[in-house]
Coordinates of C-alpha atoms in Angstrom, one line a residue:
Chain A
M299 CA -86.1 -49.2 98.4
V300 CA -86.0 -52.7 99.7
A301 CA -86.9 -52.5 103.5
V302 CA -86.0 -55.7 105.4
T303 CA -87.8 -55.8 108.6
P304 CA -86.8 -58.6 110.9
E305 CA -89.7 -60.5 112.8
T306 CA -90.2 -58.1 115.7
G307 CA -87.7 -58.7 118.4
Q308 CA -86.6 -62.0 116.8
D309 CA -83.9 -61.3 114.3
R310 CA -81.2 -60.3 116.7
A311 CA -78.5 -60.8 114.1
L312 CA -79.5 -58.0 112.0
A313 CA -79.9 -55.6 114.9
D314 CA -76.7 -56.7 116.5
A315 CA -74.9 -56.1 113.0
F316 CA -76.4 -52.6 112.8
E317 CA -75.4 -51.7 116.3
A318 CA -71.9 -52.9 115.8
A319 CA -71.7 -51.1 112.5
V320 CA -72.8 -47.9 114.1
A321 CA -70.4 -48.3 117.0
A322 CA -67.6 -48.7 114.6
D323 CA -68.6 -45.4 113.0
E324 CA -69.8 -47.1 109.6
R325 CA -72.2 -45.2 107.7
V326 CA -75.7 -46.5 107.4
E327 CA -77.1 -46.2 103.9
P328 CA -80.8 -46.2 102.8
R329 CA -80.9 -49.8 101.7
D330 CA -79.4 -51.2 104.8
W331 CA -81.5 -52.7 107.5
M332 CA -82.2 -50.3 110.4
P333 CA -84.3 -50.3 113.4
E334 CA -87.6 -48.7 112.9
E335 CA -86.9 -46.4 115.9
Y336 CA -83.6 -45.3 114.3
R337 CA -85.5 -44.5 110.9
A338 CA -88.3 -42.7 112.8
S339 CA -85.8 -40.8 114.9
L340 CA -84.0 -39.7 111.7
V341 CA -87.0 -38.7 109.9
R342 CA -88.2 -36.7 112.9
Q343 CA -84.8 -34.9 113.1
M344 CA -84.3 -34.3 109.3
A345 CA -87.9 -33.1 108.9
Q346 CA -87.5 -30.6 111.8
H347 CA -84.2 -29.4 110.1
A348 CA -85.7 -29.1 106.8
H349 CA -88.9 -27.3 108.1
S350 CA -86.4 -25.0 110.1
E351 CA -84.7 -23.9 106.8
I352 CA -87.8 -23.0 105.1
I353 CA -89.5 -21.3 108.0
G354 CA -86.1 -19.7 108.6
M355 CA -86.5 -17.9 105.3
Q356 CA -89.3 -15.7 106.6
P357 CA -87.6 -13.6 109.3
E358 CA -84.8 -12.6 106.8
A359 CA -86.8 -12.4 103.8
N360 CA -88.7 -9.7 106.0
W361 CA -85.7 -7.4 105.3
I362 CA -85.0 -8.1 101.6
T363 CA -87.2 -5.3 100.3
R364 CA -85.6 -2.9 102.7
A365 CA -81.9 -3.7 102.6
P366 CA -80.0 -0.5 102.9
S367 CA -77.5 -1.1 100.2
L368 CA -77.5 -3.0 97.0
R369 CA -74.4 -5.1 98.0
R370 CA -76.3 -6.1 101.3
K371 CA -79.4 -6.8 99.3
A372 CA -77.6 -9.3 97.0
I373 CA -75.9 -10.9 100.0
L374 CA -79.4 -11.4 101.8
M375 CA -81.1 -12.5 98.7
A376 CA -78.5 -15.2 98.1
K377 CA -78.6 -16.3 101.9
V378 CA -82.3 -16.8 101.8
Q379 CA -82.0 -18.6 98.6
D380 CA -79.3 -21.0 100.2
E381 CA -81.9 -21.8 102.9
A382 CA -84.6 -22.7 100.3
G383 CA -81.7 -24.8 98.7
H384 CA -81.0 -26.6 102.2
G385 CA -84.6 -27.3 102.5
L386 CA -84.3 -29.0 99.2
Y387 CA -81.4 -31.2 100.1
L388 CA -82.8 -32.1 103.5
Y389 CA -86.3 -33.0 102.1
S390 CA -84.5 -35.3 99.5
A391 CA -82.3 -36.9 102.1
A392 CA -85.5 -37.6 104.1
E393 CA -87.0 -39.2 101.1
T394 CA -84.3 -41.8 101.1
L395 CA -86.0 -43.2 104.4
G396 CA -89.3 -43.5 102.5
T397 CA -91.1 -40.3 103.6
S398 CA -92.0 -37.8 100.9
R399 CA -91.8 -34.0 101.0
D400 CA -95.6 -33.5 100.6
E401 CA -96.0 -35.9 103.7
L402 CA -93.5 -33.8 105.9
L403 CA -95.0 -30.6 104.7
D404 CA -98.5 -31.7 105.5
K405 CA -97.4 -32.5 109.0
L406 CA -95.6 -29.0 109.2
H407 CA -98.6 -27.3 108.1
A408 CA -100.9 -29.3 110.6
G409 CA -98.6 -28.4 113.5
R410 CA -97.4 -32.0 114.0
Q411 CA -93.8 -31.4 113.3
K412 CA -91.6 -28.8 114.8
Y413 CA -89.1 -26.4 113.5
S414 CA -86.4 -24.6 115.4
S415 CA -88.1 -22.2 117.8
I416 CA -85.8 -19.4 117.2
F417 CA -87.7 -18.5 114.1
N418 CA -90.6 -17.5 116.3
Y419 CA -88.7 -14.3 117.2
P420 CA -89.4 -11.3 115.0
T421 CA -86.8 -9.4 112.9
L422 CA -87.4 -5.8 114.1
T423 CA -84.6 -3.9 112.7
W424 CA -81.9 -4.4 109.9
A425 CA -79.4 -5.2 112.6
D426 CA -81.5 -8.4 113.3
V427 CA -80.3 -9.7 110.1
G428 CA -76.7 -9.6 111.3
A429 CA -77.6 -10.9 114.7
I430 CA -79.2 -13.8 113.0
G431 CA -76.2 -14.5 110.8
W432 CA -73.8 -14.1 113.7
L433 CA -75.5 -15.8 116.6
V434 CA -78.3 -18.0 115.1
D435 CA -76.3 -19.3 112.2
G436 CA -73.3 -19.5 114.5
A437 CA -75.2 -21.6 116.9
A438 CA -76.5 -23.7 114.0
I439 CA -73.1 -24.4 112.9
T440 CA -72.0 -25.4 116.2
N441 CA -74.7 -28.0 116.2
Q442 CA -74.5 -29.0 112.7
V443 CA -70.7 -29.5 112.0
P444 CA -70.9 -32.7 114.1
L445 CA -73.7 -33.9 111.8
C446 CA -71.3 -34.1 108.9
R447 CA -70.2 -37.3 110.7
T448 CA -73.6 -38.6 111.7
S449 CA -74.3 -42.2 111.3
Y450 CA -76.9 -41.9 108.1
G451 CA -75.1 -41.4 105.1
P452 CA -77.4 -39.2 103.1
Y453 CA -78.0 -36.9 106.0
A454 CA -74.1 -36.6 106.8
R455 CA -73.5 -35.8 103.0
A456 CA -76.2 -33.2 102.9
M457 CA -74.7 -31.7 106.0
V458 CA -71.3 -31.3 104.6
R459 CA -72.7 -28.9 101.8
I460 CA -75.0 -27.3 104.1
C461 CA -72.2 -26.3 106.8
K462 CA -70.0 -24.7 104.0
E463 CA -72.8 -22.4 103.1
E464 CA -73.7 -21.7 106.7
S465 CA -70.2 -20.6 107.5
F466 CA -70.5 -18.0 104.8
H467 CA -73.8 -17.0 106.3
Q468 CA -72.3 -16.6 109.8
R469 CA -69.4 -14.4 108.5
Q470 CA -71.8 -12.3 106.5
G471 CA -73.9 -11.6 109.8
Y472 CA -70.7 -10.8 111.7
E473 CA -69.5 -8.4 109.1
L474 CA -72.9 -6.7 108.9
L475 CA -72.9 -6.1 112.6
L476 CA -69.4 -4.8 112.6
A477 CA -70.2 -2.4 110.0
L478 CA -73.1 -1.2 112.2
S479 CA -71.0 -1.2 115.3
Q480 CA -68.5 1.0 113.9
G481 CA -71.0 3.1 112.2
T482 CA -73.1 6.0 113.4
E483 CA -74.4 6.2 117.0
A484 CA -77.8 5.1 115.8
Q485 CA -76.4 2.3 113.8
H486 CA -74.4 1.0 116.9
A487 CA -77.4 1.2 119.0
M488 CA -79.4 -0.8 116.7
A489 CA -76.6 -3.4 116.7
Q490 CA -76.5 -3.6 120.4
D491 CA -80.3 -3.7 120.7
A492 CA -80.4 -6.7 118.2
V493 CA -77.7 -8.7 120.2
D494 CA -79.5 -8.0 123.4
R495 CA -82.7 -9.6 121.9
W496 CA -81.1 -12.6 120.0
W497 CA -78.4 -13.7 122.7
W498 CA -80.6 -15.8 125.0
P499 CA -82.9 -17.3 122.4
S500 CA -79.6 -18.4 120.5
L501 CA -78.4 -20.3 123.7
M502 CA -81.7 -21.9 123.8
M503 CA -81.2 -23.4 120.1
F504 CA -78.9 -26.1 121.7
G505 CA -82.1 -27.6 123.3
P506 CA -83.0 -28.3 127.0
P507 CA -80.2 -29.2 129.3
D508 CA -78.8 -32.7 129.0
D509 CA -80.9 -34.2 131.9
E510 CA -84.3 -32.9 130.3
S511 CA -83.6 -33.8 126.9
A512 CA -86.2 -36.4 125.6
H513 CA -84.3 -37.8 122.7
S514 CA -80.6 -37.3 123.4
A515 CA -79.4 -40.5 124.8
Q516 CA -80.8 -42.9 122.3
S517 CA -79.5 -40.2 119.6
M518 CA -76.1 -40.4 121.2
A519 CA -76.0 -44.1 121.2
W520 CA -77.0 -44.4 117.6
R521 CA -74.5 -41.7 116.7
I522 CA -77.1 -39.6 115.1
K523 CA -76.0 -36.9 117.6
R524 CA -72.4 -36.9 118.6
H525 CA -72.2 -34.2 121.4
S526 CA -74.8 -33.3 124.2
N527 CA -76.6 -30.2 124.2
D528 CA -74.8 -28.6 127.1
E529 CA -71.4 -29.5 125.5
L530 CA -72.4 -27.8 122.4
R531 CA -73.7 -24.6 124.1
Q532 CA -70.6 -24.2 126.1
R533 CA -68.6 -24.6 122.8
F534 CA -70.9 -21.8 121.3
V535 CA -70.4 -19.4 124.3
D536 CA -66.6 -19.8 124.2
I537 CA -66.6 -18.8 120.6
A538 CA -69.0 -16.0 120.8
V539 CA -67.7 -14.1 123.9
P540 CA -64.4 -13.0 122.4
Q541 CA -66.2 -12.3 119.0
A542 CA -68.5 -9.9 120.8
E543 CA -65.5 -8.1 122.3
T544 CA -64.0 -7.7 118.7
L545 CA -67.4 -6.3 117.6
G546 CA -67.4 -3.9 120.4
L547 CA -70.8 -5.0 121.5
T548 CA -71.7 -6.5 125.0
L549 CA -73.7 -9.6 125.5
P550 CA -76.7 -9.2 127.8
D551 CA -75.5 -11.4 130.6
P552 CA -73.6 -10.1 133.6
D553 CA -72.5 -13.5 134.6
I554 CA -70.3 -14.2 131.8
K555 CA -66.7 -14.6 133.1
W556 CA -63.7 -16.8 132.2
N557 CA -63.3 -19.7 134.5
E558 CA -59.6 -20.7 134.4
E559 CA -60.2 -24.0 136.2
R560 CA -62.8 -25.3 133.7
G561 CA -61.1 -23.6 130.7
H562 CA -64.4 -22.2 129.9
Y563 CA -66.6 -19.1 130.2
D564 CA -69.3 -19.2 132.8
F565 CA -72.6 -18.0 131.8
G566 CA -75.8 -17.1 133.5
A567 CA -79.1 -19.2 133.8
I568 CA -81.1 -19.5 130.9
D569 CA -84.9 -18.8 131.3
W570 CA -86.2 -22.3 130.3
A571 CA -89.7 -21.2 131.0
E572 CA -89.6 -18.9 128.0
F573 CA -88.0 -21.8 125.8
W574 CA -90.9 -24.3 126.7
D575 CA -93.5 -21.5 126.2
V576 CA -92.2 -20.7 122.7
L577 CA -92.0 -24.2 121.9
K578 CA -95.6 -24.7 123.0
G579 CA -96.6 -22.1 120.4
N580 CA -96.8 -19.0 122.5
G581 CA -93.7 -17.2 121.0
P582 CA -94.3 -13.8 119.4
C583 CA -94.4 -15.1 115.8
N584 CA -95.5 -18.8 116.0
E585 CA -98.7 -18.2 114.4
Q586 CA -97.6 -15.6 111.8
R587 CA -94.7 -18.1 110.6
L588 CA -97.0 -21.1 110.3
S589 CA -99.9 -19.2 108.6
Q590 CA -97.6 -17.5 106.0
R591 CA -96.3 -21.0 105.3
R592 CA -99.7 -22.5 105.1
R593 CA -100.9 -19.6 103.0
A594 CA -97.9 -19.9 100.3
H595 CA -98.8 -23.6 100.2
E596 CA -102.5 -23.3 99.7
E597 CA -101.9 -20.3 97.3
G598 CA -99.7 -22.4 95.3
A599 CA -101.7 -25.5 95.0
W600 CA -103.2 -24.4 91.6
V601 CA -99.7 -24.0 90.2
R602 CA -98.6 -27.5 91.4
E603 CA -101.8 -29.0 90.2
A604 CA -101.2 -27.2 86.7
A605 CA -97.5 -28.5 86.6
A606 CA -98.8 -32.1 87.5
A607 CA -101.6 -31.8 84.7
H608 CA -99.4 -30.6 82.1
A609 CA -96.8 -33.3 82.9
E610 CA -99.6 -35.9 82.6
K611 CA -100.6 -34.5 79.1
Q612 CA -97.1 -34.7 78.0
A613 CA -96.8 -38.3 79.1
Q614 CA -100.0 -39.2 77.3
A615 CA -98.9 -37.4 74.0
H616 CA -95.6 -39.3 74.2
V617 CA -97.4 -42.8 74.8
Q618 CA -99.7 -41.8 71.8
H619 CA -96.7 -40.8 69.6
E620 CA -95.0 -44.1 70.4
E621 CA -98.1 -46.1 69.6
A622 CA -98.5 -44.4 66.4
R623 CA -95.0 -45.3 65.4
V624 CA -95.4 -49.0 66.0
Chain B
M800 CA -100.4 -8.5 66.5
T801 CA -98.7 -5.3 64.8
A802 CA -95.7 -3.6 65.5
T803 CA -96.0 -0.3 67.1
E804 CA -94.0 2.6 65.6
T805 CA -90.4 2.5 66.4
T806 CA -87.2 4.2 65.0
H807 CA -83.7 3.3 65.1
A808 CA -82.0 4.8 68.2
T809 CA -79.0 7.1 67.8
P810 CA -75.7 5.8 68.6
A811 CA -74.2 6.5 72.1
G812 CA -72.7 10.0 72.5
P813 CA -70.6 10.4 75.6
S814 CA -73.4 11.9 77.7
A815 CA -75.9 9.2 76.3
V816 CA -74.2 6.4 78.1
P817 CA -75.1 7.2 81.7
A818 CA -78.7 8.1 80.5
A819 CA -78.9 4.6 78.9
A820 CA -77.1 2.8 81.7
L821 CA -79.7 4.2 84.0
A822 CA -82.7 3.2 81.8
L823 CA -81.5 -0.4 81.6
G824 CA -80.2 -0.5 85.1
D825 CA -83.4 0.7 86.4
D826 CA -85.4 -2.1 84.7
A827 CA -83.1 -4.7 86.2
L828 CA -83.0 -3.0 89.7
V829 CA -86.9 -2.6 89.8
L830 CA -87.7 -6.3 88.4
S831 CA -85.1 -7.6 90.7
H832 CA -86.9 -6.1 93.7
R833 CA -90.3 -7.3 92.6
L834 CA -88.9 -10.8 92.4
G835 CA -87.4 -10.4 95.8
E836 CA -90.9 -9.9 97.2
W837 CA -91.6 -13.6 96.5
A838 CA -89.1 -14.8 98.9
G839 CA -91.0 -17.1 101.3
H840 CA -94.2 -17.0 99.4
A841 CA -93.4 -19.2 96.2
P842 CA -95.9 -22.0 95.3
V843 CA -93.1 -24.6 95.6
L844 CA -89.7 -24.9 97.0
E845 CA -88.0 -25.2 93.5
E846 CA -89.6 -21.9 92.7
E847 CA -88.0 -20.0 95.8
V848 CA -84.7 -21.0 94.4
A849 CA -85.4 -20.2 90.8
L850 CA -87.0 -16.7 91.5
A851 CA -84.3 -15.7 93.8
N852 CA -81.7 -16.7 91.1
I853 CA -83.3 -14.6 88.5
A854 CA -83.7 -11.7 91.0
L855 CA -80.0 -11.9 91.9
D856 CA -78.9 -12.1 88.1
L857 CA -80.9 -8.9 87.6
L858 CA -79.6 -7.3 90.6
G859 CA -76.0 -8.0 89.4
Q860 CA -76.8 -6.4 86.1
A861 CA -78.2 -3.5 87.8
R862 CA -75.4 -2.8 89.9
V863 CA -73.0 -2.7 86.9
L864 CA -75.3 -0.6 84.9
L865 CA -76.0 1.9 87.7
S866 CA -72.1 2.1 88.4
M867 CA -71.8 3.3 84.8
A868 CA -74.0 6.1 85.6
G869 CA -72.9 7.1 89.2
D870 CA -72.9 5.6 92.6
E871 CA -75.1 2.6 92.6
D872 CA -76.6 3.3 96.1
E873 CA -77.2 7.0 95.7
L874 CA -79.0 6.1 92.4
A875 CA -81.0 3.3 93.9
F876 CA -81.8 4.9 97.2
L877 CA -81.8 8.6 96.9
R878 CA -83.7 9.4 93.5
E879 CA -87.4 10.5 93.7
E880 CA -89.9 8.4 91.6
R881 CA -90.0 10.9 88.8
S882 CA -86.2 10.2 88.1
F883 CA -86.4 6.6 87.7
R884 CA -86.2 5.5 84.0
N885 CA -87.5 1.9 84.1
L886 CA -90.3 0.4 82.1
Q887 CA -93.7 0.6 83.5
L888 CA -93.9 -3.2 82.8
V889 CA -91.3 -4.1 85.5
E890 CA -92.6 -2.1 88.2
Q891 CA -96.1 -3.7 88.1
P892 CA -97.0 -5.6 91.2
N893 CA -96.5 -9.4 91.4
G894 CA -100.1 -10.5 91.3
D895 CA -100.4 -14.2 91.4
F896 CA -97.8 -16.7 90.0
A897 CA -99.3 -16.4 86.5
H898 CA -99.1 -12.6 86.6
T899 CA -95.5 -12.9 87.5
I900 CA -94.6 -15.4 84.8
A901 CA -96.5 -13.2 82.1
R902 CA -94.3 -10.2 83.3
Q903 CA -91.1 -12.6 83.1
L904 CA -92.0 -13.8 79.8
Y905 CA -92.7 -10.4 78.2
F906 CA -89.7 -8.7 79.7
S907 CA -87.1 -11.8 79.5
L908 CA -87.9 -12.4 75.8
Y909 CA -87.3 -8.6 75.2
Q910 CA -84.1 -8.4 77.3
H911 CA -82.6 -11.5 75.8
L912 CA -83.1 -10.0 72.3
L913 CA -81.6 -6.7 73.6
W914 CA -78.5 -8.3 75.1
T915 CA -77.9 -10.4 72.2
E916 CA -77.9 -7.4 69.9
L917 CA -75.7 -5.3 72.2
A918 CA -73.3 -8.2 72.8
A919 CA -72.6 -8.3 69.1
G920 CA -71.8 -4.7 68.8
Q921 CA -68.8 -2.7 69.9
G922 CA -70.6 -0.1 72.2
P923 CA -70.2 0.4 76.0
F924 CA -72.7 -2.2 77.0
A925 CA -71.0 -5.2 75.0
P926 CA -69.0 -6.7 77.8
L927 CA -72.0 -6.7 80.2
A928 CA -74.4 -7.9 77.5
A929 CA -72.1 -10.8 76.8
K930 CA -72.5 -12.1 80.2
A931 CA -76.0 -11.1 80.9
V932 CA -77.2 -12.8 77.7
K933 CA -76.4 -16.0 79.1
E934 CA -78.3 -15.3 82.4
T935 CA -81.2 -14.1 80.4
A936 CA -81.3 -17.3 78.3
Y937 CA -82.1 -19.1 81.5
H938 CA -84.7 -16.5 82.5
V939 CA -86.4 -17.0 79.1
D940 CA -86.3 -20.7 79.6
H941 CA -87.9 -20.5 83.1
A942 CA -90.6 -18.1 81.9
V943 CA -91.5 -20.2 78.7
Q944 CA -91.7 -23.4 80.6
W945 CA -94.0 -22.2 83.1
T946 CA -96.2 -20.3 80.5
V947 CA -96.5 -23.6 78.6
R948 CA -97.3 -25.5 81.8
L949 CA -99.8 -23.1 83.1
G950 CA -101.4 -22.3 79.8
D951 CA -101.7 -26.1 79.0
G952 CA -102.2 -27.2 82.6
T953 CA -105.8 -27.1 84.3
E954 CA -108.7 -25.0 83.5
E955 CA -107.8 -22.6 86.4
S956 CA -104.2 -22.2 85.4
T957 CA -105.1 -21.5 81.8
R958 CA -107.5 -18.8 83.1
R959 CA -105.0 -17.1 85.2
M960 CA -102.2 -17.4 82.7
R961 CA -104.5 -15.6 80.2
A962 CA -105.6 -13.1 82.7
G963 CA -101.8 -12.3 83.5
L964 CA -100.8 -11.9 79.9
D965 CA -104.0 -9.7 79.2
A966 CA -103.4 -7.4 81.9
L967 CA -99.7 -6.7 81.3
W968 CA -100.2 -6.6 77.4
K969 CA -100.5 -2.7 77.3
Y970 CA -97.1 -2.2 79.1
T971 CA -95.2 -4.2 76.2
G972 CA -95.1 -1.5 73.5
E973 CA -92.8 0.6 75.7
M974 CA -90.0 -1.8 75.4
F975 CA -89.3 -1.1 71.6
R976 CA -89.2 2.8 71.8
P977 CA -85.9 4.2 71.2
V978 CA -83.5 4.9 74.1
E979 CA -80.9 7.3 73.4
G980 CA -77.3 5.7 73.6
V981 CA -78.8 2.1 73.2
D982 CA -77.9 1.0 69.7
V983 CA -80.5 -1.1 68.6
D984 CA -83.1 -1.2 65.9
G985 CA -86.4 -1.1 68.0
A986 CA -88.7 -2.1 65.1
A987 CA -86.6 -5.1 64.2
L988 CA -86.2 -6.1 67.8
E989 CA -90.1 -5.8 68.1
Q990 CA -90.8 -7.9 65.2
R991 CA -88.4 -10.8 66.6
W992 CA -90.2 -10.4 70.0
L993 CA -93.6 -10.8 68.4
A994 CA -92.6 -13.9 66.6
E995 CA -90.9 -15.6 69.6
L996 CA -94.0 -14.7 71.8
D997 CA -96.3 -16.2 69.1
D998 CA -94.4 -19.3 69.1
V999 CA -94.4 -19.7 73.0
L1000 CA -98.1 -19.0 73.2
S1001 CA -99.0 -21.4 70.5
R1002 CA -97.1 -24.2 72.5
A1003 CA -99.1 -22.9 75.5
R1004 CA -102.4 -23.3 73.5
L1005 CA -103.1 -19.6 74.3
D1006 CA -104.3 -17.0 71.9
P1007 CA -102.2 -13.9 71.7
P1008 CA -103.6 -11.0 73.7
E1009 CA -105.6 -8.2 71.9
G1010 CA -105.8 -4.6 72.2
P1011 CA -103.2 -1.8 72.2
R1012 CA -99.8 -2.1 73.4
T1013 CA -99.3 1.3 74.5
G1014 CA -101.3 1.9 77.8
A1015 CA -104.2 4.2 78.1
W1016 CA -102.2 7.0 79.6
R1017 CA -98.9 8.4 78.4
A1018 CA -97.8 5.3 76.7
G1019 CA -94.3 4.1 77.3
A1020 CA -93.7 7.0 79.8
G1021 CA -91.6 5.1 82.3
R1022 CA -88.4 5.9 80.4
E1023 CA -89.4 9.6 80.8
G1024 CA -90.1 9.2 84.6
L1025 CA -93.8 8.8 84.6
H1026 CA -94.7 5.7 86.6
T1027 CA -97.8 3.8 87.9
E1028 CA -99.1 4.4 91.4
P1029 CA -97.7 1.0 92.9
F1030 CA -94.1 2.1 92.0
G1031 CA -94.2 4.8 94.6
R1032 CA -95.1 2.5 97.4
M1033 CA -92.5 0.1 96.2
L1034 CA -89.8 2.9 96.3
A1035 CA -90.9 4.0 99.8
E1036 CA -90.3 0.5 101.1
M1037 CA -87.0 0.2 99.3
Q1038 CA -85.6 3.5 100.2
H1039 CA -86.8 4.2 103.7
L1040 CA -84.0 2.6 105.8
H1041 CA -81.2 4.0 103.6
R1042 CA -82.9 7.4 103.8
S1043 CA -83.4 7.4 107.5
H1044 CA -79.7 7.3 108.2
P1045 CA -78.4 10.1 106.0
G1046 CA -74.7 9.5 105.2
A1047 CA -74.3 6.3 107.0
S1048 CA -72.5 3.3 105.4
W1049 CA -73.8 -0.2 105.6

């Protein structure tokens, strides 16, 4: 990658051209000039997204070995596999900005980069797999569909592929919950309990209210982000409320009510103290998730070293072979 | 390496098909489960994808095979340990990555030879085998590549790969014993397996394991429903939710 950096604050022409291109909805590509803050902001967002995919494997993988039918087991395994795949696309997309996967993983393991706080909640029953699909993936899609038009090309293209798979995940979650809701009394209760626990954390996935969001305004101007947190949250609630009715499950918010005037559902106040607390590391599973990730990485170190050592030997053998031919 | 005594299995009679489907289906089901335990624990992201891929292929094969023998979920979730017909090899715990690769190498080489043979025949497993042989070719490729990388990698990886191959060696003889209804020549299969294994190990700069290939106790008894201790715990985890809700559908 050829990085062209203007003399700080002096080469206005490049900066102006960049701003104009973004404002005209043109895609920024890896070799284009871009402000360092734009690059840093993208790396931060893409890394957080990639980390969320791989940490997000854990709560669901927790149920692979206990899935109650072979069909459900196959669907769940495929879903967790997709998440690993999404992690791969996103780390690769971040590499186009000059940051390696290893570097980003080190930051995750050191607690210097974040992942979505939703994965710091535990999956206590099988119905949680359904609630994650319906609500968590549903919220993720609401967030991510606009990212298919985000200003940075490689990120936007990765998102197109990811969104297709996410919508399959959301449907399987909904269908899993429907089967439980219409099943035995115990199954119905399991589904209701899961929805009760996952509803509010799902609303928090859209991030703090617009007036408290640290990165929002600049990201909107650069068209990395295209809608505000509150806008997306409302969109999600409007979709989820009628779906809950069809599922035959209730949402744990007595204030949910259709507002004719706004043309949206009203909903109750979110407990932001909980959000900030989980974000700070005090959620039920923060330590568990990060330590499993670190352990997998550390225990895998000898495997990665062996692969590198073998590749090195092969390369040397190839060179010797070529030399012998000359 | 010498071949253990094997005989040509009898061709499938009508009642032999469900029993044979159960044996082959249980192999795929149990190994798929073990590989599923890796999710979220793999040494590198690419292996999360690869191991899940193999687990999914095997689960797909298991579902076809178990459905030839009865209801797939009843068979998977409601049988007792002593009724499972899988090889003891596939139920062995994952161990470290080298241990898992050793298990994959032994089993995939065998399964690939088996599907190739069955795909060429006219028996009841030919249609499944024709599809599965392609999947298993990838499983072999994955296991071979890692065996070579680990065997000829670092000092530590060589030691671990050798340990994995040695530990599982005693479970490999069982694969070539006759299974009623599976129309293959076990002795011929075993000769090819030994030759292919030899080739891989020499590429990996590893010596072939030594010692008996029949286990210390009731060699090859998985097919008769005798399993090893870790298997009961695996089934307890796999079956508990299904069994906790009798008659429920999911």
